[in-house]
Amino acid sequence: MPRRPDGAAGALTPAESFDALYAFCAPALVRQTYLLTGRRDLARESVERAFQQAWQRWPEVARDPDPAGWVRSAAYEWALSPWHRLRPRHRHPEPPPSDALDRTLMDTLLHLPPAYRRALVLYDGVGLGLPETAAETEASTRATVNRLAHAREAVAERLPELADPEVLHWRLVELASTERLRAAKPPVVRHAGERRARFWTRAAIAFTVALIGSTALTLHTAPRRYEPPVPPGETVQGVPPPVAPGPLSESERELRAKLRKQPQKGPERLLPQPR
C-alpha cells in the first residue's frame, strides 16, 4: 500500500496517488509522444487524455501491475490515431527542430509506419525489453524484431552515425529533451477528466431519454392490428382495353345538340320521337 511521501502514517488518497504517478510519468511521456507525432500540442494532448482516462478508471489503474505502462499505452494509442489527420489544425506540419541533424532524424521517424515508429521509440527510446515492447504493441516477438530491424535500417540509411543502437538511444533522448515540453499540472488534468466524464454521462442520459421517448411515440402511433395490403391489379381475360373517345361525327354532334335542347326532366325524354 502506498505511503505518504513525507513519512506520515496512512495510505495515499486516490488524488494524491494519481498526482504522484502524473508527476513521475507525464514529463517524460510528453517527450516520448513528441517523437511519435512530431507535434508538440498533440503530444501534450495525448498525455492529458491518457491521464484523464486513468483518473476515470483509477481503481483499475491503481491495481494494475504497471500503471505507468497503462498510461503510456493509452497516450500512444491516442497520439497515433489516424483521425487526427482530419482535424484542421493538424493538416499542416509544425515547425521542425532547429538543429539539422534533429530535423533529419525527426523526418525519418515520421516517415516510418506507425507500428515501426512505436516499436523503435519503446525499445531504443524508452529502453523497454523486447518482450515488454512486443506486449505493449500487441505483436509477437518475431514481428517486433522485424519492425525494429526495418526501423533501424531506415534511420541508418539517412544517418549512418546512428547505426549503433546505443548512439541512437541517446540521440532520441536528446531530440525529445531539446524541445522543453511541459505537461499541465495534475489538478488541472483531474478536473478536466471529471468534467469530461460528467459531460459524457449527461449525454448518455439525454440519448437514453430521447430513445425511450421515440420508442414510446412509435408504440403509441403504430397500428394496433394487422391491415393486409391492397393486392395489385390483375388483367381480366376477354375484356377489351378502354379506348379513348375520338372526335364526334356530324350526326353525333346534331344528336348532342338536340339532347341539350330538350328538358332535363319529364316524360318527354322517355318517349320515342318519330323521325
PDB file of C-alpha atoms in Angstrom:
ATOM      1  CA  MET A   1       0.000   0.000   0.000  1.00  0.00           C
ATOM      2  CA  PRO A   2       1.491   3.351  -0.977  1.00  0.00           C
ATOM      3  CA  ARG A   3       2.539   5.687   1.810  1.00  0.00           C
ATOM      4  CA  ARG A   4       2.668   9.439   2.002  1.00  0.00           C
ATOM      5  CA  PRO A   5       5.919  10.862   0.707  1.00  0.00           C
ATOM      6  CA  ASP A   6       6.511  12.864   3.892  1.00  0.00           C
ATOM      7  CA  GLY A   7       6.501   9.715   6.010  1.00  0.00           C
ATOM      8  CA  ALA A   8       3.158  10.384   7.696  1.00  0.00           C
ATOM      9  CA  ALA A   9       1.085   7.391   8.655  1.00  0.00           C
ATOM     10  CA  GLY A  10      -1.738   6.241   6.436  1.00  0.00           C
ATOM     11  CA  ALA A  11      -2.149   5.437   2.764  1.00  0.00           C
ATOM     12  CA  LEU A  12      -2.266   7.992  -0.012  1.00  0.00           C
ATOM     13  CA  THR A  13      -5.659   9.218  -1.147  1.00  0.00           C
ATOM     14  CA  PRO A  14      -6.666   8.471  -4.759  1.00  0.00           C
ATOM     15  CA  ALA A  15      -5.939  12.072  -5.759  1.00  0.00           C
ATOM     16  CA  GLU A  16      -2.508  12.013  -4.098  1.00  0.00           C
ATOM     17  CA  SER A  17      -1.531   8.696  -5.692  1.00  0.00           C
ATOM     18  CA  PHE A  18      -2.727   9.957  -9.091  1.00  0.00           C
ATOM     19  CA  ASP A  19      -0.731  13.169  -8.706  1.00  0.00           C
ATOM     20  CA  ALA A  20       2.357  11.159  -7.741  1.00  0.00           C
ATOM     21  CA  LEU A  21       2.031   8.963 -10.855  1.00  0.00           C
ATOM     22  CA  TYR A  22       1.458  12.015 -13.037  1.00  0.00           C
ATOM     23  CA  ALA A  23       4.469  13.875 -11.654  1.00  0.00           C
ATOM     24  CA  PHE A  24       6.632  10.803 -12.191  1.00  0.00           C
ATOM     25  CA  CYS A  25       5.498   9.884 -15.726  1.00  0.00           C
ATOM     26  CA  ALA A  26       3.982  12.875 -17.501  1.00  0.00           C
ATOM     27  CA  PRO A  27       7.098  14.950 -18.334  1.00  0.00           C
ATOM     28  CA  ALA A  28       8.959  12.042 -19.926  1.00  0.00           C
ATOM     29  CA  LEU A  29       5.811  10.727 -21.562  1.00  0.00           C
ATOM     30  CA  VAL A  30       5.173  14.051 -23.320  1.00  0.00           C
ATOM     31  CA  ARG A  31       8.695  13.942 -24.778  1.00  0.00           C
ATOM     32  CA  GLN A  32       8.234  10.336 -25.924  1.00  0.00           C
ATOM     33  CA  THR A  33       4.907  11.126 -27.563  1.00  0.00           C
ATOM     34  CA  TYR A  34       6.537  14.026 -29.387  1.00  0.00           C
ATOM     35  CA  LEU A  35       8.874  11.513 -31.050  1.00  0.00           C
ATOM     36  CA  LEU A  36       5.821   9.592 -32.261  1.00  0.00           C
ATOM     37  CA  THR A  37       3.930  12.551 -33.695  1.00  0.00           C
ATOM     38  CA  GLY A  38       6.353  15.415 -34.309  1.00  0.00           C
ATOM     39  CA  ARG A  39       3.685  17.728 -32.881  1.00  0.00           C
ATOM     40  CA  ARG A  40       4.095  19.472 -29.566  1.00  0.00           C
ATOM     41  CA  ASP A  41       0.421  20.231 -28.918  1.00  0.00           C
ATOM     42  CA  LEU A  42      -0.666  16.730 -29.877  1.00  0.00           C
ATOM     43  CA  ALA A  43       1.947  15.231 -27.558  1.00  0.00           C
ATOM     44  CA  ARG A  44       0.633  17.205 -24.575  1.00  0.00           C
ATOM     45  CA  GLU A  45      -2.973  16.480 -25.547  1.00  0.00           C
ATOM     46  CA  SER A  46      -2.312  12.732 -25.826  1.00  0.00           C
ATOM     47  CA  VAL A  47      -0.717  12.549 -22.390  1.00  0.00           C
ATOM     48  CA  GLU A  48      -3.507  14.578 -20.791  1.00  0.00           C
ATOM     49  CA  ARG A  49      -6.174  12.410 -22.417  1.00  0.00           C
ATOM     50  CA  ALA A  50      -4.419   9.258 -21.230  1.00  0.00           C
ATOM     51  CA  PHE A  51      -4.251  10.508 -17.640  1.00  0.00           C
ATOM     52  CA  GLN A  52      -7.878  11.647 -17.783  1.00  0.00           C
ATOM     53  CA  GLN A  53      -8.847   8.105 -18.766  1.00  0.00           C
ATOM     54  CA  ALA A  54      -6.665   6.785 -15.967  1.00  0.00           C
ATOM     55  CA  TRP A  55      -8.382   9.051 -13.420  1.00  0.00           C
ATOM     56  CA  GLN A  56     -11.832   7.943 -14.606  1.00  0.00           C
ATOM     57  CA  ARG A  57     -10.763   4.306 -14.166  1.00  0.00           C
ATOM     58  CA  TRP A  58      -8.449   4.889 -11.252  1.00  0.00           C
ATOM     59  CA  PRO A  59      -9.409   1.832  -9.135  1.00  0.00           C
ATOM     60  CA  GLU A  60      -8.449  -0.371 -12.092  1.00  0.00           C
ATOM     61  CA  VAL A  61      -5.292   1.571 -12.959  1.00  0.00           C
ATOM     62  CA  ALA A  62      -4.123   1.780  -9.330  1.00  0.00           C
ATOM     63  CA  ARG A  63      -4.234  -2.023  -9.037  1.00  0.00           C
ATOM     64  CA  ASP A  64      -2.511  -2.580 -12.381  1.00  0.00           C
ATOM     65  CA  PRO A  65       0.953  -4.157 -12.075  1.00  0.00           C
ATOM     66  CA  ASP A  66       2.346  -1.369 -14.295  1.00  0.00           C
ATOM     67  CA  PRO A  67       0.284   1.844 -14.040  1.00  0.00           C
ATOM     68  CA  ALA A  68       2.920   3.787 -15.978  1.00  0.00           C
ATOM     69  CA  GLY A  69       2.708   1.288 -18.823  1.00  0.00           C
ATOM     70  CA  TRP A  70      -1.096   1.538 -18.802  1.00  0.00           C
ATOM     71  CA  VAL A  71      -0.951   5.319 -19.217  1.00  0.00           C
ATOM     72  CA  ARG A  72       1.839   5.128 -21.786  1.00  0.00           C
ATOM     73  CA  SER A  73      -0.138   2.683 -23.923  1.00  0.00           C
ATOM     74  CA  ALA A  74      -3.236   4.915 -23.793  1.00  0.00           C
ATOM     75  CA  ALA A  75      -1.192   8.003 -24.715  1.00  0.00           C
ATOM     76  CA  TYR A  76       0.473   6.245 -27.663  1.00  0.00           C
ATOM     77  CA  GLU A  77      -2.874   4.973 -28.943  1.00  0.00           C
ATOM     78  CA  TRP A  78      -4.355   8.468 -28.896  1.00  0.00           C
ATOM     79  CA  ALA A  79      -1.260  10.040 -30.454  1.00  0.00           C
ATOM     80  CA  LEU A  80      -1.158   7.565 -33.365  1.00  0.00           C
ATOM     81  CA  SER A  81      -4.877   7.688 -34.117  1.00  0.00           C
ATOM     82  CA  PRO A  82      -5.412   8.287 -37.868  1.00  0.00           C
ATOM     83  CA  TRP A  83      -8.386  10.560 -37.136  1.00  0.00           C
ATOM     84  CA  HIS A  84      -6.021  13.414 -36.263  1.00  0.00           C
ATOM     85  CA  ARG A  85      -5.431  13.952 -39.995  1.00  0.00           C
ATOM     86  CA  LEU A  86      -8.989  15.254 -40.335  1.00  0.00           C
ATOM     87  CA  ARG A  87      -8.543  17.963 -37.715  1.00  0.00           C
ATOM     88  CA  PRO A  88      -7.928  21.406 -39.281  1.00  0.00           C
ATOM     89  CA  ARG A  89      -5.009  22.338 -37.032  1.00  0.00           C
ATOM     90  CA  HIS A  90      -3.196  19.085 -37.830  1.00  0.00           C
ATOM     91  CA  ARG A  91      -3.329  19.397 -41.603  1.00  0.00           C
ATOM     92  CA  HIS A  92      -0.146  21.450 -41.690  1.00  0.00           C
ATOM     93  CA  PRO A  93       3.187  20.374 -40.146  1.00  0.00           C
ATOM     94  CA  GLU A  94       4.620  22.161 -37.139  1.00  0.00           C
ATOM     95  CA  PRO A  95       7.978  23.972 -37.262  1.00  0.00           C
ATOM     96  CA  PRO A  96      10.767  21.369 -37.274  1.00  0.00           C
ATOM     97  CA  PRO A  97      13.641  21.316 -34.757  1.00  0.00           C
ATOM     98  CA  SER A  98      16.312  23.955 -35.224  1.00  0.00           C
ATOM     99  CA  ASP A  99      19.249  21.530 -35.469  1.00  0.00           C
ATOM    100  CA  ALA A 100      19.808  19.987 -38.909  1.00  0.00           C
ATOM    101  CA  LEU A 101      20.549  16.512 -37.501  1.00  0.00           C
ATOM    102  CA  ASP A 102      17.431  16.657 -35.344  1.00  0.00           C
ATOM    103  CA  ARG A 103      15.347  17.664 -38.357  1.00  0.00           C
ATOM    104  CA  THR A 104      16.634  14.745 -40.376  1.00  0.00           C
ATOM    105  CA  LEU A 105      16.041  12.290 -37.529  1.00  0.00           C
ATOM    106  CA  MET A 106      12.510  13.580 -36.898  1.00  0.00           C
ATOM    107  CA  ASP A 107      11.694  13.450 -40.607  1.00  0.00           C
ATOM    108  CA  THR A 108      12.953   9.859 -40.747  1.00  0.00           C
ATOM    109  CA  LEU A 109      10.821   8.880 -37.748  1.00  0.00           C
ATOM    110  CA  LEU A 110       7.674  10.441 -39.179  1.00  0.00           C
ATOM    111  CA  HIS A 111       8.137   8.602 -42.489  1.00  0.00           C
ATOM    112  CA  LEU A 112       8.229   5.228 -40.716  1.00  0.00           C
ATOM    113  CA  PRO A 113       4.997   3.222 -40.453  1.00  0.00           C
ATOM    114  CA  PRO A 114       3.315   3.929 -37.095  1.00  0.00           C
ATOM    115  CA  ALA A 115       3.904   0.387 -35.826  1.00  0.00           C
ATOM    116  CA  TYR A 116       7.636   0.598 -36.670  1.00  0.00           C
ATOM    117  CA  ARG A 117       7.924   4.048 -35.107  1.00  0.00           C
ATOM    118  CA  ARG A 118       6.219   2.920 -31.904  1.00  0.00           C
ATOM    119  CA  ALA A 119       8.446  -0.145 -31.557  1.00  0.00           C
ATOM    120  CA  LEU A 120      11.573   1.950 -32.142  1.00  0.00           C
ATOM    121  CA  VAL A 121      10.580   4.574 -29.563  1.00  0.00           C
ATOM    122  CA  LEU A 122       9.713   1.947 -26.947  1.00  0.00           C
ATOM    123  CA  TYR A 123      12.802  -0.197 -27.446  1.00  0.00           C
ATOM    124  CA  ASP A 124      15.523   2.298 -28.382  1.00  0.00           C
ATOM    125  CA  GLY A 125      13.986   5.436 -26.874  1.00  0.00           C
ATOM    126  CA  VAL A 126      12.285   4.345 -23.647  1.00  0.00           C
ATOM    127  CA  GLY A 127      14.546   1.338 -23.137  1.00  0.00           C
ATOM    128  CA  LEU A 128      11.946  -1.416 -22.738  1.00  0.00           C
ATOM    129  CA  GLY A 129      12.943  -5.014 -23.266  1.00  0.00           C
ATOM    130  CA  LEU A 130      11.895  -6.958 -26.322  1.00  0.00           C
ATOM    131  CA  PRO A 131       9.085  -8.935 -24.561  1.00  0.00           C
ATOM    132  CA  GLU A 132       7.696  -5.743 -22.989  1.00  0.00           C
ATOM    133  CA  THR A 133       7.812  -3.940 -26.330  1.00  0.00           C
ATOM    134  CA  ALA A 134       6.033  -6.808 -28.062  1.00  0.00           C
ATOM    135  CA  ALA A 135       3.367  -6.943 -25.353  1.00  0.00           C
ATOM    136  CA  GLU A 136       2.708  -3.201 -25.398  1.00  0.00           C
ATOM    137  CA  THR A 137       2.450  -3.086 -29.193  1.00  0.00           C
ATOM    138  CA  GLU A 138       0.251  -6.218 -29.176  1.00  0.00           C
ATOM    139  CA  ALA A 139       2.555  -8.051 -31.576  1.00  0.00           C
ATOM    140  CA  SER A 140       4.578 -11.231 -31.496  1.00  0.00           C
ATOM    141  CA  THR A 141       8.254 -11.178 -30.620  1.00  0.00           C
ATOM    142  CA  ARG A 142       9.228 -12.103 -34.184  1.00  0.00           C
ATOM    143  CA  ALA A 143       7.107  -9.286 -35.630  1.00  0.00           C
ATOM    144  CA  THR A 144       8.596  -6.815 -33.160  1.00  0.00           C
ATOM    145  CA  VAL A 145      12.136  -7.848 -34.117  1.00  0.00           C
ATOM    146  CA  ASN A 146      11.320  -7.324 -37.807  1.00  0.00           C
ATOM    147  CA  ARG A 147       9.833  -3.892 -37.107  1.00  0.00           C
ATOM    148  CA  LEU A 148      12.865  -2.824 -35.120  1.00  0.00           C
ATOM    149  CA  ALA A 149      15.229  -4.073 -37.818  1.00  0.00           C
ATOM    150  CA  HIS A 150      13.435  -2.196 -40.597  1.00  0.00           C
ATOM    151  CA  ALA A 151      13.172   0.966 -38.495  1.00  0.00           C
ATOM    152  CA  ARG A 152      16.877   0.912 -37.641  1.00  0.00           C
ATOM    153  CA  GLU A 153      17.766   0.329 -41.284  1.00  0.00           C
ATOM    154  CA  ALA A 154      15.706   3.340 -42.328  1.00  0.00           C
ATOM    155  CA  VAL A 155      17.409   5.534 -39.719  1.00  0.00           C
ATOM    156  CA  ALA A 156      20.901   4.256 -40.565  1.00  0.00           C
ATOM    157  CA  GLU A 157      20.298   4.816 -44.279  1.00  0.00           C
ATOM    158  CA  ARG A 158      19.826   8.556 -43.762  1.00  0.00           C
ATOM    159  CA  LEU A 159      22.006   8.945 -40.659  1.00  0.00           C
ATOM    160  CA  PRO A 160      24.847   6.402 -40.756  1.00  0.00           C
ATOM    161  CA  GLU A 161      26.295   7.734 -37.489  1.00  0.00           C
ATOM    162  CA  LEU A 162      23.175   6.421 -35.687  1.00  0.00           C
ATOM    163  CA  ALA A 163      23.625   2.826 -36.814  1.00  0.00           C
ATOM    164  CA  ASP A 164      24.822   1.916 -33.307  1.00  0.00           C
ATOM    165  CA  PRO A 165      21.701   1.269 -31.099  1.00  0.00           C
ATOM    166  CA  GLU A 166      23.385   2.889 -28.093  1.00  0.00           C
ATOM    167  CA  VAL A 167      24.106   6.086 -30.050  1.00  0.00           C
ATOM    168  CA  LEU A 168      20.568   6.019 -31.439  1.00  0.00           C
ATOM    169  CA  HIS A 169      19.149   5.736 -27.921  1.00  0.00           C
ATOM    170  CA  TRP A 170      20.947   8.804 -26.621  1.00  0.00           C
ATOM    171  CA  ARG A 171      20.155  10.755 -29.778  1.00  0.00           C
ATOM    172  CA  LEU A 172      16.441  10.040 -29.336  1.00  0.00           C
ATOM    173  CA  VAL A 173      16.676  11.156 -25.707  1.00  0.00           C
ATOM    174  CA  GLU A 174      18.400  14.388 -26.728  1.00  0.00           C
ATOM    175  CA  LEU A 175      15.877  15.075 -29.502  1.00  0.00           C
ATOM    176  CA  ALA A 176      12.982  14.711 -27.073  1.00  0.00           C
ATOM    177  CA  SER A 177      14.701  16.831 -24.412  1.00  0.00           C
ATOM    178  CA  THR A 178      15.681  19.804 -26.570  1.00  0.00           C
ATOM    179  CA  GLU A 179      12.048  20.835 -27.120  1.00  0.00           C
ATOM    180  CA  ARG A 180      11.488  21.567 -23.396  1.00  0.00           C
ATOM    181  CA  LEU A 181       7.941  20.269 -23.497  1.00  0.00           C
ATOM    182  CA  ARG A 182       5.929  20.770 -20.334  1.00  0.00           C
ATOM    183  CA  ALA A 183       2.872  18.951 -19.084  1.00  0.00           C
ATOM    184  CA  ALA A 184      -0.093  20.510 -17.324  1.00  0.00           C
ATOM    185  CA  LYS A 185      -0.483  20.411 -13.550  1.00  0.00           C
ATOM    186  CA  PRO A 186      -2.054  17.256 -12.057  1.00  0.00           C
ATOM    187  CA  PRO A 187      -5.130  19.022 -10.572  1.00  0.00           C
ATOM    188  CA  VAL A 188      -5.892  20.569 -13.955  1.00  0.00           C
ATOM    189  CA  VAL A 189      -5.856  17.155 -15.612  1.00  0.00           C
ATOM    190  CA  ARG A 190      -8.000  15.615 -12.877  1.00  0.00           C
ATOM    191  CA  HIS A 191     -10.617  18.352 -13.059  1.00  0.00           C
ATOM    192  CA  ALA A 192     -10.692  18.191 -16.873  1.00  0.00           C
ATOM    193  CA  GLY A 193     -11.224  14.446 -16.676  1.00  0.00           C
ATOM    194  CA  GLU A 194     -14.067  14.896 -14.218  1.00  0.00           C
ATOM    195  CA  ARG A 195     -15.736  17.500 -16.447  1.00  0.00           C
ATOM    196  CA  ARG A 196     -15.392  15.222 -19.456  1.00  0.00           C
ATOM    197  CA  ALA A 197     -16.879  12.311 -17.521  1.00  0.00           C
ATOM    198  CA  ARG A 198     -19.844  14.450 -16.406  1.00  0.00           C
ATOM    199  CA  PHE A 199     -20.397  15.647 -19.966  1.00  0.00           C
ATOM    200  CA  TRP A 200     -20.485  12.149 -21.420  1.00  0.00           C
ATOM    201  CA  THR A 201     -22.686  10.912 -18.580  1.00  0.00           C
ATOM    202  CA  ARG A 202     -25.224  13.648 -19.273  1.00  0.00           C
ATOM    203  CA  ALA A 203     -25.008  12.993 -22.997  1.00  0.00           C
ATOM    204  CA  ALA A 204     -25.671   9.287 -22.414  1.00  0.00           C
ATOM    205  CA  ILE A 205     -28.660  10.117 -20.186  1.00  0.00           C
ATOM    206  CA  ALA A 206     -30.058  12.540 -22.784  1.00  0.00           C
ATOM    207  CA  PHE A 207     -29.629   9.968 -25.544  1.00  0.00           C
ATOM    208  CA  THR A 208     -31.344   7.310 -23.431  1.00  0.00           C
ATOM    209  CA  VAL A 209     -34.277   9.625 -22.669  1.00  0.00           C
ATOM    210  CA  ALA A 210     -34.612  10.520 -26.366  1.00  0.00           C
ATOM    211  CA  LEU A 211     -34.528   6.839 -27.311  1.00  0.00           C
ATOM    212  CA  ILE A 212     -37.196   5.981 -24.737  1.00  0.00           C
ATOM    213  CA  GLY A 213     -39.369   8.895 -25.922  1.00  0.00           C
ATOM    214  CA  SER A 214     -39.114   7.906 -29.569  1.00  0.00           C
ATOM    215  CA  THR A 215     -39.916   4.292 -28.693  1.00  0.00           C
ATOM    216  CA  ALA A 216     -42.981   5.328 -26.684  1.00  0.00           C
ATOM    217  CA  LEU A 217     -44.167   7.582 -29.518  1.00  0.00           C
ATOM    218  CA  THR A 218     -43.754   4.774 -32.020  1.00  0.00           C
ATOM    219  CA  LEU A 219     -45.741   2.378 -29.837  1.00  0.00           C
ATOM    220  CA  HIS A 220     -48.483   4.980 -29.396  1.00  0.00           C
ATOM    221  CA  THR A 221     -48.854   5.814 -33.086  1.00  0.00           C
ATOM    222  CA  ALA A 222     -48.297   2.346 -34.518  1.00  0.00           C
ATOM    223  CA  PRO A 223     -51.396   0.428 -35.798  1.00  0.00           C
ATOM    224  CA  ARG A 224     -52.990  -1.943 -33.279  1.00  0.00           C
ATOM    225  CA  ARG A 225     -53.995  -4.634 -35.762  1.00  0.00           C
ATOM    226  CA  TYR A 226     -52.720  -6.051 -38.983  1.00  0.00           C
ATOM    227  CA  GLU A 227     -54.060  -4.439 -42.144  1.00  0.00           C
ATOM    228  CA  PRO A 228     -53.365  -6.515 -45.248  1.00  0.00           C
ATOM    229  CA  PRO A 229     -52.067  -4.529 -48.170  1.00  0.00           C
ATOM    230  CA  VAL A 230     -54.234  -3.914 -51.223  1.00  0.00           C
ATOM    231  CA  PRO A 231     -53.344  -6.539 -53.826  1.00  0.00           C
ATOM    232  CA  PRO A 232     -52.073  -5.259 -57.134  1.00  0.00           C
ATOM    233  CA  GLY A 233     -54.463  -5.185 -60.100  1.00  0.00           C
ATOM    234  CA  GLU A 234     -54.729  -8.205 -62.375  1.00  0.00           C
ATOM    235  CA  THR A 235     -55.538  -8.423 -66.061  1.00  0.00           C
ATOM    236  CA  VAL A 236     -59.002  -9.879 -66.830  1.00  0.00           C
ATOM    237  CA  GLN A 237     -59.069 -12.018 -69.944  1.00  0.00           C
ATOM    238  CA  GLY A 238     -61.646 -11.200 -72.643  1.00  0.00           C
ATOM    239  CA  VAL A 239     -62.285  -7.586 -71.644  1.00  0.00           C
ATOM    240  CA  PRO A 240     -61.201  -5.122 -74.329  1.00  0.00           C
ATOM    241  CA  PRO A 241     -58.964  -2.373 -73.152  1.00  0.00           C
ATOM    242  CA  PRO A 242     -60.539   1.061 -72.728  1.00  0.00           C
ATOM    243  CA  VAL A 243     -60.244   3.249 -75.792  1.00  0.00           C
ATOM    244  CA  ALA A 244     -60.106   6.987 -75.643  1.00  0.00           C
ATOM    245  CA  PRO A 245     -63.068   8.704 -77.401  1.00  0.00           C
ATOM    246  CA  GLY A 246     -62.292  10.197 -80.766  1.00  0.00           C
ATOM    247  CA  PRO A 247     -63.829  13.222 -82.497  1.00  0.00           C
ATOM    248  CA  LEU A 248     -67.659  13.219 -82.963  1.00  0.00           C
ATOM    249  CA  SER A 249     -69.189  12.748 -86.363  1.00  0.00           C
ATOM    250  CA  GLU A 250     -71.682  15.207 -87.875  1.00  0.00           C
ATOM    251  CA  SER A 251     -74.714  13.110 -86.886  1.00  0.00           C
ATOM    252  CA  GLU A 252     -73.384  12.665 -83.349  1.00  0.00           C
ATOM    253  CA  ARG A 253     -72.955  16.412 -82.982  1.00  0.00           C
ATOM    254  CA  GLU A 254     -76.549  17.012 -84.181  1.00  0.00           C
ATOM    255  CA  LEU A 255     -77.850  14.439 -81.701  1.00  0.00           C
ATOM    256  CA  ARG A 256     -75.887  16.074 -78.873  1.00  0.00           C
ATOM    257  CA  ALA A 257     -77.317  19.484 -79.728  1.00  0.00           C
ATOM    258  CA  LYS A 258     -80.849  18.080 -79.872  1.00  0.00           C
ATOM    259  CA  LEU A 259     -80.462  16.394 -76.479  1.00  0.00           C
ATOM    260  CA  ARG A 260     -79.206  19.592 -74.893  1.00  0.00           C
ATOM    261  CA  LYS A 261     -82.340  21.490 -76.127  1.00  0.00           C
ATOM    262  CA  GLN A 262     -84.741  19.021 -74.545  1.00  0.00           C
ATOM    263  CA  PRO A 263     -85.892  19.448 -70.899  1.00  0.00           C
ATOM    264  CA  GLN A 264     -83.742  17.733 -68.340  1.00  0.00           C
ATOM    265  CA  LYS A 265     -86.760  16.139 -66.569  1.00  0.00           C
ATOM    266  CA  GLY A 266     -90.144  14.831 -67.625  1.00  0.00           C
ATOM    267  CA  PRO A 267     -91.643  12.024 -69.652  1.00  0.00           C
ATOM    268  CA  GLU A 268     -90.697  13.641 -72.918  1.00  0.00           C
ATOM    269  CA  ARG A 269     -87.182  12.283 -72.571  1.00  0.00           C
ATOM    270  CA  LEU A 270     -88.531   8.781 -72.168  1.00  0.00           C
ATOM    271  CA  LEU A 271     -90.862   8.699 -75.200  1.00  0.00           C
ATOM    272  CA  PRO A 272     -89.520   7.818 -78.622  1.00  0.00           C
ATOM    273  CA  GLN A 273     -89.715  10.616 -81.124  1.00  0.00           C
ATOM    274  CA  PRO A 274     -90.652   9.833 -84.747  1.00  0.00           C
ATOM    275  CA  ARG A 275     -88.179  10.856 -87.345  1.00  0.00           C
TER     276      ARG A 275
END
